[in-house]
Amino acid sequence: MLIGTFLSPLALVLASYNTALWQLYLTQGILAGIGGAFVFSPSLTLPPQWFTKNRALACGIAVSGSGIGGVCLSPMTQHLIATLGYRMALRILAATIFGILLVATALARSRYLPPPSSNGKGLGAFFDQSMMSIAFVLLSLFAFLVPFSYVTPFFLAPTFASYLGEDAAHGSTLVSILSGMNAICRISLGFFADRVGNMNTMFTATFLSGIFTMVVWQFSTTYAAFVAYCVLYGLTCGAFVSLFPVVAAEVVGVEQIQRAIGITYGLSFFGNLVGTPIIGLLQSNNGWTSAIQFGGAMTVGASLIMLALRFKTKPKLWAKK
């Protein structure tokens, strides 16, 4: 996490001096992405190690900060750009992020170290053969599919607001709404997951977020209707972030959670990299319907993988899992 604490702000500072697009790819794209991975992925493995009772709620509270941050940073960034310009805005954001990450890293403590891998040292240390099972394959497939559409509404909401005839301020408001509802979602889903089961909650929330995309977004012809979609999507889409660590702990055990998160989040790289560009390309070439339906279908498909995982690990229909 300490490496990411320095890399992430550094990327924004370097981006503020960019004069060409390829430089932006290297700084705010690659360098900021690597820094964010060093901070975010390890932090997800910490709450499950310290909680057995109310583990999902603890994870939900822990990751709700990214939703709250989105509520604050979106209008703040727009205001900074409008008043000081984008270069100075990036530098101020870098300083803010650096201070927050320093505090977070100082507070982070790991309870368990990963046990020695059966594959020895080197690259083999990142995977243990005891983790390999059909359940882990299903978990990995779920992690692979969800990112193809998970963040798309966050990126395309301002564009769709412009399509509806609204200005940039209204588009920024939509991102804040999505982020705020997402923060509420992560805490509330954690609360429910501790009572009805982590996989049950993960499936239900992921399935609903896909249906909301395919139906509510599809038929949003006014700004008010699209705001309603952002609220509904924000209240259901956070399951992937808040519940994934506790589901992973169920599948591989809390002692192996660092390896499981590393592998599965590594697989999410593909969806995070090409998911939104694919949907953007569909929108440009074929219109909003194909883009929206593709995103919703990927989410629903991922939810069905989670349903299969649920019945693989606990075949009873009404089991708490």
Short mmCIF file of C-alpha atoms in Angstrom, two decimals:
data_model
loop_
_atom_site.label_atom_id
_atom_site.label_comp_id
_atom_site.label_asym_id
_atom_site.label_seq_id
_atom_site.Cartn_x
_atom_site.Cartn_y
_atom_site.Cartn_z
CA MET A 1 0.00 0.00 0.00
CA LEU A 2 2.87 2.37 0.72
CA ILE A 3 4.10 2.04 -2.87
CA GLY A 4 0.66 3.02 -4.17
CA THR A 5 0.49 5.91 -1.70
CA PHE A 6 3.39 7.53 -3.56
CA LEU A 7 2.66 6.34 -7.10
CA SER A 8 -0.98 7.47 -7.32
CA PRO A 9 -0.41 11.16 -6.43
CA LEU A 10 2.81 11.22 -8.43
CA ALA A 11 0.87 10.11 -11.51
CA LEU A 12 -1.53 13.04 -11.16
CA VAL A 13 1.29 15.54 -10.66
CA LEU A 14 3.08 14.24 -13.76
CA ALA A 15 -0.19 14.31 -15.70
CA SER A 16 -0.56 18.01 -14.90
CA TYR A 17 2.56 18.67 -17.01
CA ASN A 18 1.49 16.56 -20.01
CA THR A 19 1.57 18.13 -23.44
CA ALA A 20 0.64 15.09 -25.55
CA LEU A 21 -1.98 12.37 -25.36
CA TRP A 22 0.55 9.53 -25.14
CA GLN A 23 1.99 11.15 -22.01
CA LEU A 24 -1.47 11.12 -20.43
CA TYR A 25 -1.76 7.41 -21.18
CA LEU A 26 1.51 6.78 -19.37
CA THR A 27 0.83 8.97 -16.33
CA GLN A 28 -2.86 9.19 -15.49
CA GLY A 29 -3.50 5.91 -17.29
CA ILE A 30 -0.79 3.35 -16.56
CA LEU A 31 1.06 4.87 -13.59
CA ALA A 32 -2.09 5.95 -11.73
CA GLY A 33 -3.65 2.54 -12.42
CA ILE A 34 -0.65 0.69 -11.01
CA GLY A 35 -0.59 2.95 -7.96
CA GLY A 36 -4.31 2.46 -7.38
CA ALA A 37 -3.91 -1.31 -7.59
CA PHE A 38 -1.15 -1.27 -4.97
CA VAL A 39 -3.45 0.60 -2.60
CA PHE A 40 -6.91 -0.79 -3.31
CA SER A 41 -6.42 -4.53 -3.78
CA PRO A 42 -4.43 -5.15 -0.57
CA SER A 43 -6.88 -3.06 1.45
CA LEU A 44 -9.77 -5.31 0.40
CA THR A 45 -8.13 -8.31 2.05
CA LEU A 46 -7.85 -6.70 5.49
CA PRO A 47 -11.41 -6.53 6.93
CA PRO A 48 -12.20 -10.25 6.40
CA GLN A 49 -9.07 -11.12 8.39
CA TRP A 50 -10.22 -9.23 11.49
CA PHE A 51 -13.94 -10.08 11.57
CA THR A 52 -15.85 -13.34 11.75
CA LYS A 53 -19.19 -12.00 13.01
CA ASN A 54 -20.63 -9.23 10.79
CA ARG A 55 -17.74 -9.73 8.36
CA ALA A 56 -19.72 -8.56 5.32
CA LEU A 57 -20.89 -5.41 7.12
CA ALA A 58 -17.31 -4.63 8.13
CA CYS A 59 -16.20 -4.98 4.50
CA GLY A 60 -19.11 -2.84 3.34
CA ILE A 61 -18.22 -0.04 5.74
CA ALA A 62 -14.54 -0.28 4.80
CA VAL A 63 -15.13 0.07 1.05
CA SER A 64 -17.93 2.65 1.31
CA GLY A 65 -15.24 5.32 1.37
CA SER A 66 -14.74 5.08 -2.39
CA GLY A 67 -18.43 5.87 -2.89
CA ILE A 68 -18.28 8.77 -0.46
CA GLY A 69 -15.12 9.95 -2.17
CA GLY A 70 -16.92 9.96 -5.50
CA VAL A 71 -19.67 12.18 -4.06
CA CYS A 72 -17.08 14.70 -2.91
CA LEU A 73 -14.46 14.51 -5.63
CA SER A 74 -16.70 14.77 -8.68
CA PRO A 75 -18.12 18.27 -7.95
CA MET A 76 -14.83 19.31 -6.33
CA THR A 77 -12.88 18.36 -9.43
CA GLN A 78 -15.31 20.16 -11.73
CA HIS A 79 -15.10 23.29 -9.55
CA LEU A 80 -11.30 23.21 -9.47
CA ILE A 81 -11.07 22.81 -13.23
CA ALA A 82 -13.54 25.64 -13.80
CA THR A 83 -11.77 28.05 -11.43
CA LEU A 84 -8.08 27.06 -11.55
CA GLY A 85 -7.71 25.03 -14.73
CA TYR A 86 -7.19 21.31 -15.11
CA ARG A 87 -3.42 21.37 -14.47
CA MET A 88 -3.71 23.00 -11.06
CA ALA A 89 -6.77 20.86 -10.32
CA LEU A 90 -4.70 17.70 -10.82
CA ARG A 91 -2.00 18.99 -8.45
CA ILE A 92 -4.52 19.83 -5.72
CA LEU A 93 -6.16 16.43 -6.12
CA ALA A 94 -2.74 14.78 -5.90
CA ALA A 95 -1.97 16.54 -2.61
CA THR A 96 -5.40 15.63 -1.22
CA ILE A 97 -5.08 11.98 -2.22
CA PHE A 98 -1.54 11.76 -0.85
CA GLY A 99 -2.65 12.97 2.58
CA ILE A 100 -5.60 10.57 2.71
CA LEU A 101 -3.54 7.58 1.58
CA LEU A 102 -0.80 8.29 4.12
CA VAL A 103 -3.36 8.04 6.94
CA ALA A 104 -4.96 4.92 5.44
CA THR A 105 -1.63 3.14 4.99
CA ALA A 106 -0.54 4.00 8.53
CA LEU A 107 -3.72 2.38 9.88
CA ALA A 108 -3.55 -0.78 7.76
CA ARG A 109 -2.65 -4.00 9.56
CA SER A 110 -2.66 -7.56 8.20
CA ARG A 111 -3.64 -10.34 10.61
CA TYR A 112 -2.52 -13.31 8.49
CA LEU A 113 0.39 -13.77 6.14
CA PRO A 114 -0.28 -16.04 3.16
CA PRO A 115 0.85 -19.61 3.95
CA PRO A 116 3.78 -20.97 1.93
CA SER A 117 2.71 -21.91 -1.58
CA SER A 118 2.84 -25.53 -2.68
CA ASN A 119 4.31 -24.25 -5.95
CA GLY A 120 7.47 -22.92 -4.33
CA LYS A 121 8.95 -19.46 -4.75
CA GLY A 122 8.94 -17.00 -7.62
CA LEU A 123 5.76 -16.65 -9.68
CA GLY A 124 4.51 -19.91 -8.23
CA ALA A 125 4.15 -18.23 -4.85
CA PHE A 126 1.16 -16.27 -6.16
CA PHE A 127 -0.95 -19.42 -6.45
CA ASP A 128 -1.48 -22.43 -4.24
CA GLN A 129 -2.79 -25.68 -5.70
CA SER A 130 -5.06 -26.14 -2.68
CA MET A 131 -7.12 -23.21 -3.98
CA MET A 132 -7.95 -24.92 -7.25
CA SER A 133 -11.56 -26.10 -7.35
CA ILE A 134 -14.68 -25.66 -9.45
CA ALA A 135 -15.87 -23.09 -6.92
CA PHE A 136 -12.71 -21.01 -7.39
CA VAL A 137 -13.03 -21.24 -11.17
CA LEU A 138 -16.60 -19.92 -10.93
CA LEU A 139 -15.47 -17.13 -8.62
CA SER A 140 -12.72 -16.20 -11.10
CA LEU A 141 -15.19 -16.21 -14.01
CA PHE A 142 -17.50 -13.91 -12.06
CA ALA A 143 -14.59 -11.53 -11.39
CA PHE A 144 -13.71 -11.63 -15.09
CA LEU A 145 -17.22 -10.75 -16.33
CA VAL A 146 -18.45 -8.06 -13.92
CA PRO A 147 -15.91 -5.32 -14.79
CA PHE A 148 -17.02 -5.32 -18.44
CA SER A 149 -20.04 -3.29 -17.35
CA TYR A 150 -19.66 -2.38 -13.67
CA VAL A 151 -18.17 1.12 -14.11
CA THR A 152 -19.83 1.93 -17.45
CA PRO A 153 -22.72 3.99 -15.99
CA PHE A 154 -20.20 6.07 -14.01
CA PHE A 155 -18.29 6.93 -17.18
CA LEU A 156 -21.22 7.29 -19.57
CA ALA A 157 -23.75 9.01 -17.30
CA PRO A 158 -22.51 12.54 -18.23
CA THR A 159 -22.55 11.59 -21.92
CA PHE A 160 -26.10 10.27 -21.66
CA ALA A 161 -27.13 13.43 -19.80
CA SER A 162 -25.82 15.46 -22.75
CA TYR A 163 -27.78 13.15 -25.06
CA LEU A 164 -30.88 14.08 -23.06
CA GLY A 165 -30.07 17.77 -23.49
CA GLU A 166 -28.56 18.51 -20.08
CA ASP A 167 -25.37 20.47 -19.34
CA ALA A 168 -22.08 19.30 -17.79
CA ALA A 169 -23.16 20.29 -14.27
CA HIS A 170 -26.14 17.93 -14.44
CA GLY A 171 -23.86 15.20 -15.77
CA SER A 172 -21.51 15.66 -12.82
CA THR A 173 -24.48 15.49 -10.46
CA LEU A 174 -25.36 12.06 -11.84
CA VAL A 175 -21.88 10.74 -10.98
CA SER A 176 -22.31 12.08 -7.44
CA ILE A 177 -25.70 10.38 -7.18
CA LEU A 178 -24.25 7.08 -8.38
CA SER A 179 -21.35 7.35 -5.94
CA GLY A 180 -23.54 8.33 -2.99
CA MET A 181 -26.01 5.51 -3.57
CA ASN A 182 -23.06 3.19 -4.06
CA ALA A 183 -21.72 4.05 -0.60
CA ILE A 184 -25.13 3.34 0.95
CA CYS A 185 -25.36 0.14 -1.07
CA ARG A 186 -22.05 -1.24 0.14
CA ILE A 187 -22.97 -0.82 3.80
CA SER A 188 -26.57 -2.01 3.48
CA LEU A 189 -25.67 -5.07 1.39
CA GLY A 190 -23.05 -6.00 3.96
CA PHE A 191 -25.72 -5.83 6.66
CA PHE A 192 -28.09 -8.06 4.67
CA ALA A 193 -25.34 -10.48 3.62
CA ASP A 194 -24.54 -11.29 7.24
CA ARG A 195 -28.17 -12.34 7.67
CA VAL A 196 -29.20 -14.02 4.41
CA GLY A 197 -25.83 -15.11 3.05
CA ASN A 198 -22.99 -13.50 1.11
CA MET A 199 -23.55 -15.32 -2.18
CA ASN A 200 -27.32 -14.94 -2.00
CA THR A 201 -26.94 -11.19 -1.58
CA MET A 202 -24.22 -10.96 -4.24
CA PHE A 203 -26.38 -12.78 -6.79
CA THR A 204 -29.53 -10.78 -6.04
CA ALA A 205 -27.85 -7.38 -6.14
CA THR A 206 -25.82 -8.13 -9.28
CA PHE A 207 -28.86 -9.54 -11.07
CA LEU A 208 -31.00 -6.53 -10.18
CA SER A 209 -28.34 -4.05 -11.30
CA GLY A 210 -28.23 -5.77 -14.69
CA ILE A 211 -32.02 -5.75 -15.01
CA PHE A 212 -32.18 -2.08 -14.02
CA THR A 213 -29.67 -1.31 -16.77
CA MET A 214 -31.49 -3.32 -19.45
CA VAL A 215 -34.93 -1.97 -18.55
CA VAL A 216 -34.85 1.32 -16.62
CA TRP A 217 -31.86 2.88 -18.42
CA GLN A 218 -33.14 1.62 -21.77
CA PHE A 219 -36.43 3.47 -21.31
CA SER A 220 -35.03 6.61 -19.69
CA THR A 221 -36.17 9.31 -22.09
CA THR A 222 -36.05 12.16 -19.56
CA TYR A 223 -33.45 13.39 -17.10
CA ALA A 224 -35.70 12.53 -14.15
CA ALA A 225 -36.07 8.94 -15.35
CA PHE A 226 -32.32 8.62 -15.75
CA VAL A 227 -31.80 9.99 -12.23
CA ALA A 228 -34.13 7.22 -11.01
CA TYR A 229 -31.95 4.68 -12.85
CA CYS A 230 -28.78 6.10 -11.28
CA VAL A 231 -30.36 5.74 -7.83
CA LEU A 232 -31.44 2.13 -8.48
CA TYR A 233 -28.16 1.12 -10.08
CA GLY A 234 -26.15 2.82 -7.36
CA LEU A 235 -28.11 0.94 -4.69
CA THR A 236 -27.33 -2.47 -6.22
CA CYS A 237 -24.05 -2.31 -8.14
CA GLY A 238 -21.76 -2.08 -5.10
CA ALA A 239 -22.00 -5.78 -4.28
CA PHE A 240 -19.01 -6.62 -6.45
CA VAL A 241 -16.71 -4.45 -4.35
CA SER A 242 -18.17 -4.86 -0.86
CA LEU A 243 -19.05 -8.58 -0.90
CA PHE A 244 -16.40 -10.06 -3.17
CA PRO A 245 -13.73 -10.31 -0.41
CA VAL A 246 -16.06 -12.17 1.95
CA VAL A 247 -17.22 -14.50 -0.83
CA ALA A 248 -13.58 -15.18 -1.68
CA ALA A 249 -12.91 -15.95 1.98
CA GLU A 250 -15.76 -18.49 1.91
CA VAL A 251 -14.37 -20.18 -1.20
CA VAL A 252 -10.64 -20.40 -0.38
CA GLY A 253 -10.46 -19.62 3.34
CA VAL A 254 -9.37 -16.38 4.98
CA GLU A 255 -5.72 -17.51 5.12
CA GLN A 256 -5.57 -17.62 1.30
CA ILE A 257 -7.58 -14.47 0.69
CA GLN A 258 -4.57 -12.39 -0.41
CA ARG A 259 -3.78 -14.86 -3.18
CA ALA A 260 -7.43 -15.22 -4.18
CA ILE A 261 -7.99 -11.46 -4.41
CA GLY A 262 -4.74 -11.02 -6.33
CA ILE A 263 -5.64 -13.65 -8.94
CA THR A 264 -9.30 -12.70 -9.37
CA TYR A 265 -8.65 -8.98 -9.49
CA GLY A 266 -5.90 -9.68 -11.98
CA LEU A 267 -8.54 -11.30 -14.19
CA SER A 268 -10.72 -8.20 -13.82
CA PHE A 269 -8.00 -6.29 -15.69
CA PHE A 270 -9.49 -7.25 -19.06
CA GLY A 271 -12.98 -5.97 -18.30
CA ASN A 272 -11.68 -2.79 -16.70
CA LEU A 273 -9.45 -2.13 -19.71
CA VAL A 274 -11.79 -2.84 -22.62
CA GLY A 275 -15.31 -2.95 -21.13
CA THR A 276 -16.13 0.75 -21.29
CA PRO A 277 -14.38 1.28 -24.68
CA ILE A 278 -16.39 -1.62 -26.16
CA ILE A 279 -19.64 -0.14 -24.87
CA GLY A 280 -18.58 3.31 -26.08
CA LEU A 281 -17.83 1.85 -29.52
CA LEU A 282 -21.22 0.15 -29.60
CA GLN A 283 -22.87 3.43 -28.71
CA SER A 284 -20.99 5.33 -31.42
CA ASN A 285 -21.67 2.79 -34.17
CA ASN A 286 -25.08 1.36 -33.25
CA GLY A 287 -26.69 3.77 -30.81
CA TRP A 288 -27.51 3.66 -27.12
CA THR A 289 -29.68 0.54 -27.21
CA SER A 290 -26.87 -1.85 -28.16
CA ALA A 291 -24.50 -0.26 -25.63
CA ILE A 292 -27.02 -0.43 -22.80
CA GLN A 293 -28.13 -3.97 -23.55
CA PHE A 294 -24.55 -5.24 -23.82
CA GLY A 295 -23.70 -3.77 -20.42
CA GLY A 296 -26.82 -5.16 -18.80
CA ALA A 297 -26.35 -8.60 -20.36
CA MET A 298 -22.77 -8.87 -19.07
CA THR A 299 -23.97 -8.04 -15.55
CA VAL A 300 -26.86 -10.51 -15.66
CA GLY A 301 -24.52 -13.17 -17.04
CA ALA A 302 -22.09 -12.58 -14.17
CA SER A 303 -24.95 -12.88 -11.66
CA LEU A 304 -25.85 -16.30 -13.07
CA ILE A 305 -22.24 -17.41 -12.54
CA MET A 306 -22.59 -16.33 -8.90
CA LEU A 307 -25.83 -18.30 -8.66
CA ALA A 308 -23.99 -21.38 -9.95
CA LEU A 309 -21.27 -20.81 -7.35
CA ARG A 310 -23.89 -20.55 -4.63
CA PHE A 311 -25.45 -23.92 -5.51
CA LYS A 312 -22.04 -25.49 -6.00
CA THR A 313 -21.01 -24.64 -2.47
CA LYS A 314 -24.42 -25.09 -0.86
CA PRO A 315 -26.96 -27.11 -2.91
CA LYS A 316 -29.94 -26.45 -0.61
CA LEU A 317 -32.41 -23.95 -2.09
CA TRP A 318 -32.91 -21.81 1.00
CA ALA A 319 -29.46 -22.18 2.53
CA LYS A 320 -27.72 -19.17 3.98
CA LYS A 321 -24.59 -18.86 1.86
#
